[in-house]
Amino acid sequence: MGAACGQCVEGLVSLLSPQEPFIACDDLNGIATVLCGGDAVLLKGQWILEHFKAVQERSLLAWISGSSSCLPLPRRQDLPKSAIWDPGVLIPRLARPYRRIKIVALSYSWLTQDHPDPLGQHLDLLVRAIKQWMAYFTVEFSWELAFFIDWCSLYQEPRTLEEDESFNRALRSVHVWYMNPWTDVWCLSRIPGYFSGLRQTSYRKRGWPTFERAVSGMTVKSFGGNGSSGIVLDLGTFSDETESWEVTERLCAVERNVLITPQTF
């Protein structure tokens, strides 16, 4: 997530709100509770690949015809039903050794206020990582991916009153996606391409990414391994050397850091 600073502070404060019970994040029950509540949805990894391919084809046609191209990823309100995992299908497969669905929470910087990735540069890196992951886990074990991406998983502005209430509830359970030992966290810490020259605030100096990265290290996640437990990867170090998922895990694994104080945050 990478909303403006004011939104970030309000969101972080809302996590401490006593209005609703704190959702545990140390097992699959917390994930199931949030998904069944309907305030957050998870995207299918295969749909992201198919959408990216379609966007590339449309962008080429748009460039040839001189018209503007579509935005890379639609906000939640505009997602097709085929992009979203049905909780009834997803939840029973979260802990299977075969045909498992692995949840990945994405941590990244919004590049503009209107759209977090208007040129699809975050998406391009994400797709490369998904293809590597699938070449290993999908081919070997028939695993699939489910993504928490704030722009697509939570209701975005402009919102109806009902959508706004849903969004605020979702903020109070956002820790589940990053802290749960069953989830992976992929950090897109590099400001890509065109935006790197616009004096963008760096990933590590933004509120939401700092929060997401910090809470990801509060639970025991493995660093590499067989994918059964969660891992934290910094894909900002992704390069041409990371030609396979095994290499990506080794080079991009994030070590657990000492917790920072509220004053430092």
mmCIF file of C-alpha atoms in Angstrom:
data_model
loop_
_atom_site.group_PDB
_atom_site.id
_atom_site.type_symbol
_atom_site.label_atom_id
_atom_site.label_comp_id
_atom_site.label_asym_id
_atom_site.label_seq_id
_atom_site.Cartn_x
_atom_site.Cartn_y
_atom_site.Cartn_z
ATOM 1 C CA MET A 1 0.000 0.000 0.000
ATOM 2 C CA GLY A 2 1.208 3.492 -0.633
ATOM 3 C CA ALA A 3 -1.473 6.071 0.057
ATOM 4 C CA ALA A 4 -0.791 9.652 1.105
ATOM 5 C CA CYS A 5 0.758 10.290 4.506
ATOM 6 C CA GLY A 6 -2.459 11.556 6.092
ATOM 7 C CA GLN A 7 -4.343 8.472 5.006
ATOM 8 C CA CYS A 8 -1.512 6.338 6.283
ATOM 9 C CA VAL A 9 -1.658 7.849 9.776
ATOM 10 C CA GLU A 10 -5.426 7.492 9.902
ATOM 11 C CA GLY A 11 -5.147 3.888 8.751
ATOM 12 C CA LEU A 12 -2.505 2.998 11.304
ATOM 13 C CA VAL A 13 -4.510 4.583 14.095
ATOM 14 C CA SER A 14 -7.572 2.636 12.974
ATOM 15 C CA LEU A 15 -5.685 -0.600 13.581
ATOM 16 C CA LEU A 16 -5.782 0.225 17.285
ATOM 17 C CA SER A 17 -9.493 1.035 17.316
ATOM 18 C CA PRO A 18 -11.411 -0.842 20.056
ATOM 19 C CA GLN A 19 -14.607 -0.805 18.009
ATOM 20 C CA GLU A 20 -14.002 -4.291 16.611
ATOM 21 C CA PRO A 21 -12.079 -7.287 18.000
ATOM 22 C CA PHE A 22 -8.461 -7.755 16.951
ATOM 23 C CA ILE A 23 -8.191 -10.557 14.373
ATOM 24 C CA ALA A 24 -5.497 -13.094 15.202
ATOM 25 C CA CYS A 25 -2.822 -13.518 12.572
ATOM 26 C CA ASP A 26 -0.929 -16.615 13.700
ATOM 27 C CA ASP A 27 -2.987 -19.262 11.893
ATOM 28 C CA LEU A 28 -5.343 -19.798 8.968
ATOM 29 C CA ASN A 29 -8.431 -18.897 10.995
ATOM 30 C CA GLY A 30 -7.542 -15.204 10.820
ATOM 31 C CA ILE A 31 -7.257 -15.357 7.042
ATOM 32 C CA ALA A 32 -10.554 -17.214 6.750
ATOM 33 C CA THR A 33 -12.305 -14.679 8.991
ATOM 34 C CA VAL A 34 -11.220 -11.738 6.844
ATOM 35 C CA LEU A 35 -12.014 -13.429 3.530
ATOM 36 C CA CYS A 36 -15.460 -14.582 4.619
ATOM 37 C CA GLY A 37 -16.242 -11.053 5.803
ATOM 38 C CA GLY A 38 -15.902 -9.841 2.211
ATOM 39 C CA ASP A 39 -14.036 -6.611 2.976
ATOM 40 C CA ALA A 40 -10.924 -7.804 1.149
ATOM 41 C CA VAL A 41 -10.558 -10.000 -1.925
ATOM 42 C CA LEU A 42 -7.559 -11.840 -3.351
ATOM 43 C CA LEU A 43 -6.541 -11.842 -7.007
ATOM 44 C CA LYS A 44 -5.733 -14.967 -8.976
ATOM 45 C CA GLY A 45 -2.094 -15.082 -10.044
ATOM 46 C CA GLN A 46 -3.024 -16.636 -13.385
ATOM 47 C CA TRP A 47 -5.511 -13.842 -14.060
ATOM 48 C CA ILE A 48 -2.766 -11.250 -13.448
ATOM 49 C CA LEU A 49 -0.632 -12.937 -16.126
ATOM 50 C CA GLU A 50 -3.517 -13.046 -18.580
ATOM 51 C CA HIS A 51 -4.458 -9.437 -17.867
ATOM 52 C CA PHE A 52 -0.877 -8.259 -18.327
ATOM 53 C CA LYS A 53 -0.701 -9.980 -21.704
ATOM 54 C CA ALA A 54 -3.996 -8.402 -22.759
ATOM 55 C CA VAL A 55 -2.851 -4.950 -21.608
ATOM 56 C CA GLN A 56 0.337 -5.282 -23.643
ATOM 57 C CA GLU A 57 -1.652 -6.203 -26.748
ATOM 58 C CA ARG A 58 -4.136 -3.348 -26.252
ATOM 59 C CA SER A 59 -1.337 -0.871 -25.545
ATOM 60 C CA LEU A 60 0.357 -1.798 -28.809
ATOM 61 C CA LEU A 61 -2.871 -1.345 -30.727
ATOM 62 C CA ALA A 62 -3.514 1.954 -28.906
ATOM 63 C CA TRP A 63 -0.040 3.195 -29.785
ATOM 64 C CA ILE A 64 -0.562 2.287 -33.433
ATOM 65 C CA SER A 65 -3.970 3.989 -33.535
ATOM 66 C CA GLY A 66 -2.839 7.005 -31.493
ATOM 67 C CA SER A 67 -5.381 6.514 -28.673
ATOM 68 C CA SER A 68 -4.638 6.287 -24.949
ATOM 69 C CA SER A 69 -4.046 2.857 -23.434
ATOM 70 C CA CYS A 70 -5.911 1.402 -20.465
ATOM 71 C CA LEU A 71 -4.584 1.375 -16.907
ATOM 72 C CA PRO A 72 -2.604 -1.782 -16.075
ATOM 73 C CA LEU A 73 -4.638 -3.026 -13.097
ATOM 74 C CA PRO A 74 -8.235 -2.023 -12.351
ATOM 75 C CA ARG A 75 -9.344 -0.960 -8.882
ATOM 76 C CA ARG A 76 -11.439 -3.409 -6.893
ATOM 77 C CA GLN A 77 -14.779 -1.968 -8.026
ATOM 78 C CA ASP A 78 -13.839 -2.578 -11.658
ATOM 79 C CA LEU A 79 -12.425 -6.094 -11.341
ATOM 80 C CA PRO A 80 -14.140 -8.858 -13.294
ATOM 81 C CA LYS A 81 -15.472 -11.699 -11.193
ATOM 82 C CA SER A 82 -13.042 -14.073 -12.904
ATOM 83 C CA ALA A 83 -10.099 -12.220 -11.324
ATOM 84 C CA ILE A 84 -11.144 -12.920 -7.720
ATOM 85 C CA TRP A 85 -10.689 -16.083 -5.701
ATOM 86 C CA ASP A 86 -13.913 -17.489 -4.239
ATOM 87 C CA PRO A 87 -13.271 -17.958 -0.470
ATOM 88 C CA GLY A 88 -15.127 -21.267 -0.629
ATOM 89 C CA VAL A 89 -12.556 -22.534 -3.133
ATOM 90 C CA LEU A 90 -9.545 -20.758 -1.665
ATOM 91 C CA ILE A 91 -9.736 -21.511 2.056
ATOM 92 C CA PRO A 92 -9.812 -25.349 1.878
ATOM 93 C CA ARG A 93 -6.677 -25.307 -0.304
ATOM 94 C CA LEU A 94 -4.496 -23.035 1.851
ATOM 95 C CA ALA A 95 -2.760 -25.855 3.730
ATOM 96 C CA ARG A 96 -2.748 -28.671 1.167
ATOM 97 C CA PRO A 97 0.613 -30.191 0.254
ATOM 98 C CA TYR A 98 -0.640 -30.593 -3.335
ATOM 99 C CA ARG A 99 -2.746 -28.105 -5.337
ATOM 100 C CA ARG A 100 -2.208 -25.538 -2.570
ATOM 101 C CA ILE A 101 -3.098 -21.885 -3.035
ATOM 102 C CA LYS A 102 -0.325 -19.656 -1.698
ATOM 103 C CA ILE A 103 -1.221 -16.153 -0.512
ATOM 104 C CA VAL A 104 1.190 -13.331 -1.347
ATOM 105 C CA ALA A 105 0.798 -9.839 0.136
ATOM 106 C CA LEU A 106 2.341 -7.147 -2.035
ATOM 107 C CA SER A 107 4.148 -4.202 -0.434
ATOM 108 C CA TYR A 108 4.976 -1.333 -2.780
ATOM 109 C CA SER A 109 4.951 2.436 -3.294
ATOM 110 C CA TRP A 110 2.067 4.156 -5.044
ATOM 111 C CA LEU A 111 3.571 6.068 -7.968
ATOM 112 C CA THR A 112 0.678 8.543 -8.382
ATOM 113 C CA GLN A 113 -2.352 9.445 -6.274
ATOM 114 C CA ASP A 114 -4.796 8.440 -9.006
ATOM 115 C CA HIS A 115 -3.268 5.054 -9.784
ATOM 116 C CA PRO A 116 -0.449 3.240 -7.969
ATOM 117 C CA ASP A 117 1.155 1.961 -11.175
ATOM 118 C CA PRO A 118 -0.120 3.927 -14.191
ATOM 119 C CA LEU A 119 2.573 2.707 -16.608
ATOM 120 C CA GLY A 120 2.520 -0.909 -15.438
ATOM 121 C CA GLN A 121 6.157 -0.922 -14.295
ATOM 122 C CA HIS A 122 5.430 -2.497 -10.914
ATOM 123 C CA LEU A 123 3.206 -4.958 -12.747
ATOM 124 C CA ASP A 124 5.988 -5.860 -15.170
ATOM 125 C CA LEU A 125 8.279 -6.875 -12.298
ATOM 126 C CA LEU A 126 5.473 -8.704 -10.537
ATOM 127 C CA VAL A 127 4.676 -10.724 -13.656
ATOM 128 C CA ARG A 128 8.311 -11.764 -14.039
ATOM 129 C CA ALA A 129 8.310 -13.013 -10.441
ATOM 130 C CA ILE A 130 4.999 -14.830 -10.871
ATOM 131 C CA LYS A 131 6.294 -16.656 -13.937
ATOM 132 C CA GLN A 132 9.375 -17.813 -12.035
ATOM 133 C CA TRP A 133 7.288 -18.945 -9.063
ATOM 134 C CA MET A 134 4.877 -20.860 -11.276
ATOM 135 C CA ALA A 135 7.702 -22.504 -13.225
ATOM 136 C CA TYR A 136 8.702 -24.135 -9.956
ATOM 137 C CA PHE A 137 5.634 -24.547 -7.717
ATOM 138 C CA THR A 138 2.883 -24.859 -10.318
ATOM 139 C CA VAL A 139 4.795 -27.292 -12.532
ATOM 140 C CA GLU A 140 6.061 -29.412 -9.623
ATOM 141 C CA PHE A 141 3.142 -29.272 -7.166
ATOM 142 C CA SER A 142 0.193 -27.707 -9.066
ATOM 143 C CA TRP A 143 0.174 -24.790 -6.604
ATOM 144 C CA GLU A 144 -1.534 -21.502 -7.452
ATOM 145 C CA LEU A 145 -1.192 -17.914 -6.238
ATOM 146 C CA ALA A 146 -3.604 -15.526 -4.522
ATOM 147 C CA PHE A 147 -2.530 -11.886 -4.197
ATOM 148 C CA PHE A 148 -3.406 -9.176 -1.729
ATOM 149 C CA ILE A 149 -2.809 -5.903 -3.621
ATOM 150 C CA ASP A 150 -4.460 -2.954 -1.891
ATOM 151 C CA TRP A 151 -5.586 -1.221 -5.114
ATOM 152 C CA CYS A 152 -7.354 -4.363 -6.272
ATOM 153 C CA SER A 153 -8.221 -6.013 -2.950
ATOM 154 C CA LEU A 154 -9.856 -3.074 -1.133
ATOM 155 C CA TYR A 155 -12.486 -0.605 -2.299
ATOM 156 C CA GLN A 156 -10.873 2.547 -3.736
ATOM 157 C CA GLU A 157 -12.047 6.133 -4.098
ATOM 158 C CA PRO A 158 -14.539 7.285 -5.120
ATOM 159 C CA ARG A 159 -16.444 4.973 -2.756
ATOM 160 C CA THR A 160 -20.089 4.636 -1.789
ATOM 161 C CA LEU A 161 -20.964 4.834 1.913
ATOM 162 C CA GLU A 162 -21.107 1.045 2.109
ATOM 163 C CA GLU A 163 -17.758 0.714 0.321
ATOM 164 C CA ASP A 164 -16.198 3.274 2.644
ATOM 165 C CA GLU A 165 -17.345 1.315 5.702
ATOM 166 C CA SER A 166 -15.946 -1.863 4.158
ATOM 167 C CA PHE A 167 -12.627 -0.121 3.435
ATOM 168 C CA ASN A 168 -12.284 1.045 7.041
ATOM 169 C CA ARG A 169 -13.018 -2.439 8.355
ATOM 170 C CA ALA A 170 -10.417 -3.847 5.974
ATOM 171 C CA LEU A 171 -7.775 -1.453 7.314
ATOM 172 C CA ARG A 172 -8.328 -2.820 10.814
ATOM 173 C CA SER A 173 -7.438 -6.321 9.610
ATOM 174 C CA VAL A 174 -4.693 -5.442 7.106
ATOM 175 C CA HIS A 175 -2.032 -6.818 9.480
ATOM 176 C CA VAL A 176 -3.315 -10.324 8.777
ATOM 177 C CA TRP A 177 -1.919 -10.336 5.231
ATOM 178 C CA TYR A 178 1.588 -9.286 6.268
ATOM 179 C CA MET A 179 2.037 -10.938 9.673
ATOM 180 C CA ASN A 180 0.511 -14.340 9.108
ATOM 181 C CA PRO A 181 3.173 -17.102 8.969
ATOM 182 C CA TRP A 182 1.243 -18.766 6.124
ATOM 183 C CA THR A 183 1.564 -15.795 3.778
ATOM 184 C CA ASP A 184 4.478 -14.607 1.650
ATOM 185 C CA VAL A 185 5.310 -10.910 1.407
ATOM 186 C CA TRP A 186 6.844 -9.568 -1.791
ATOM 187 C CA CYS A 187 8.288 -6.062 -1.472
ATOM 188 C CA LEU A 188 8.639 -3.969 -4.619
ATOM 189 C CA SER A 189 11.082 -1.553 -2.990
ATOM 190 C CA ARG A 190 12.521 0.006 -6.142
ATOM 191 C CA ILE A 191 10.947 3.106 -7.681
ATOM 192 C CA PRO A 192 10.817 2.011 -11.329
ATOM 193 C CA GLY A 193 11.857 3.609 -14.595
ATOM 194 C CA TYR A 194 10.318 6.975 -15.392
ATOM 195 C CA PHE A 195 9.242 7.650 -11.799
ATOM 196 C CA SER A 196 12.732 7.204 -10.349
ATOM 197 C CA GLY A 197 13.691 10.587 -11.798
ATOM 198 C CA LEU A 198 10.734 12.506 -10.331
ATOM 199 C CA ARG A 199 12.058 12.891 -6.781
ATOM 200 C CA GLN A 200 9.672 10.245 -5.522
ATOM 201 C CA THR A 201 9.797 9.451 -1.805
ATOM 202 C CA SER A 202 11.698 6.202 -1.443
ATOM 203 C CA TYR A 203 9.969 2.978 -0.419
ATOM 204 C CA ARG A 204 11.706 2.909 2.978
ATOM 205 C CA LYS A 205 10.602 6.453 3.829
ATOM 206 C CA ARG A 206 6.903 5.866 3.213
ATOM 207 C CA GLY A 207 4.439 5.110 5.991
ATOM 208 C CA TRP A 208 2.516 2.110 4.715
ATOM 209 C CA PRO A 209 5.503 0.269 3.205
ATOM 210 C CA THR A 210 7.430 0.822 6.463
ATOM 211 C CA PHE A 211 4.507 -0.597 8.423
ATOM 212 C CA GLU A 212 4.092 -3.568 6.094
ATOM 213 C CA ARG A 213 7.764 -4.438 6.114
ATOM 214 C CA ALA A 214 8.005 -4.054 9.889
ATOM 215 C CA VAL A 215 5.023 -6.264 10.756
ATOM 216 C CA SER A 216 6.139 -8.871 8.205
ATOM 217 C CA GLY A 217 9.180 -9.476 10.419
ATOM 218 C CA MET A 218 7.196 -9.859 13.632
ATOM 219 C CA THR A 219 6.315 -13.497 12.944
ATOM 220 C CA VAL A 220 8.545 -16.424 12.138
ATOM 221 C CA LYS A 221 8.827 -16.788 8.385
ATOM 222 C CA SER A 222 11.414 -18.896 6.614
ATOM 223 C CA PHE A 223 14.112 -17.457 4.379
ATOM 224 C CA GLY A 224 14.060 -19.632 1.296
ATOM 225 C CA GLY A 225 13.061 -23.274 1.621
ATOM 226 C CA ASN A 226 10.189 -25.243 0.190
ATOM 227 C CA GLY A 227 7.469 -22.614 0.355
ATOM 228 C CA SER A 228 5.445 -24.354 3.064
ATOM 229 C CA SER A 229 5.863 -21.425 5.465
ATOM 230 C CA GLY A 230 5.802 -17.743 4.623
ATOM 231 C CA ILE A 231 8.787 -15.833 3.323
ATOM 232 C CA VAL A 232 9.607 -12.145 2.875
ATOM 233 C CA LEU A 233 11.308 -11.162 -0.376
ATOM 234 C CA ASP A 234 12.605 -7.787 -1.501
ATOM 235 C CA LEU A 235 12.125 -7.867 -5.259
ATOM 236 C CA GLY A 236 13.848 -4.517 -5.480
ATOM 237 C CA THR A 237 17.030 -6.590 -5.801
ATOM 238 C CA PHE A 238 15.532 -8.652 -8.641
ATOM 239 C CA SER A 239 17.898 -8.603 -11.622
ATOM 240 C CA ASP A 240 18.959 -10.594 -14.672
ATOM 241 C CA GLU A 241 20.903 -12.869 -12.321
ATOM 242 C CA THR A 242 17.692 -14.121 -10.754
ATOM 243 C CA GLU A 243 16.878 -16.475 -13.616
ATOM 244 C CA SER A 244 15.027 -19.040 -11.475
ATOM 245 C CA TRP A 245 12.847 -18.992 -8.372
ATOM 246 C CA GLU A 246 15.485 -20.782 -6.330
ATOM 247 C CA VAL A 247 17.969 -17.999 -7.127
ATOM 248 C CA THR A 248 15.345 -15.304 -6.507
ATOM 249 C CA GLU A 249 14.595 -16.700 -3.041
ATOM 250 C CA ARG A 250 18.274 -16.792 -2.164
ATOM 251 C CA LEU A 251 19.163 -13.309 -3.434
ATOM 252 C CA CYS A 252 15.974 -11.483 -2.418
ATOM 253 C CA ALA A 253 15.295 -13.021 1.011
ATOM 254 C CA VAL A 254 14.846 -10.414 3.752
ATOM 255 C CA GLU A 255 16.347 -11.022 7.171
ATOM 256 C CA ARG A 256 14.322 -10.241 10.256
ATOM 257 C CA ASN A 257 15.167 -6.822 11.673
ATOM 258 C CA VAL A 258 15.133 -5.542 15.223
ATOM 259 C CA LEU A 259 11.728 -3.987 15.911
ATOM 260 C CA ILE A 260 11.670 -0.197 15.708
ATOM 261 C CA THR A 261 10.135 2.033 18.362
ATOM 262 C CA PRO A 262 7.016 4.151 17.691
ATOM 263 C CA GLN A 263 9.181 7.268 17.942
ATOM 264 C CA THR A 264 11.514 5.975 15.218
ATOM 265 C CA PHE A 265 8.559 4.992 13.005
#
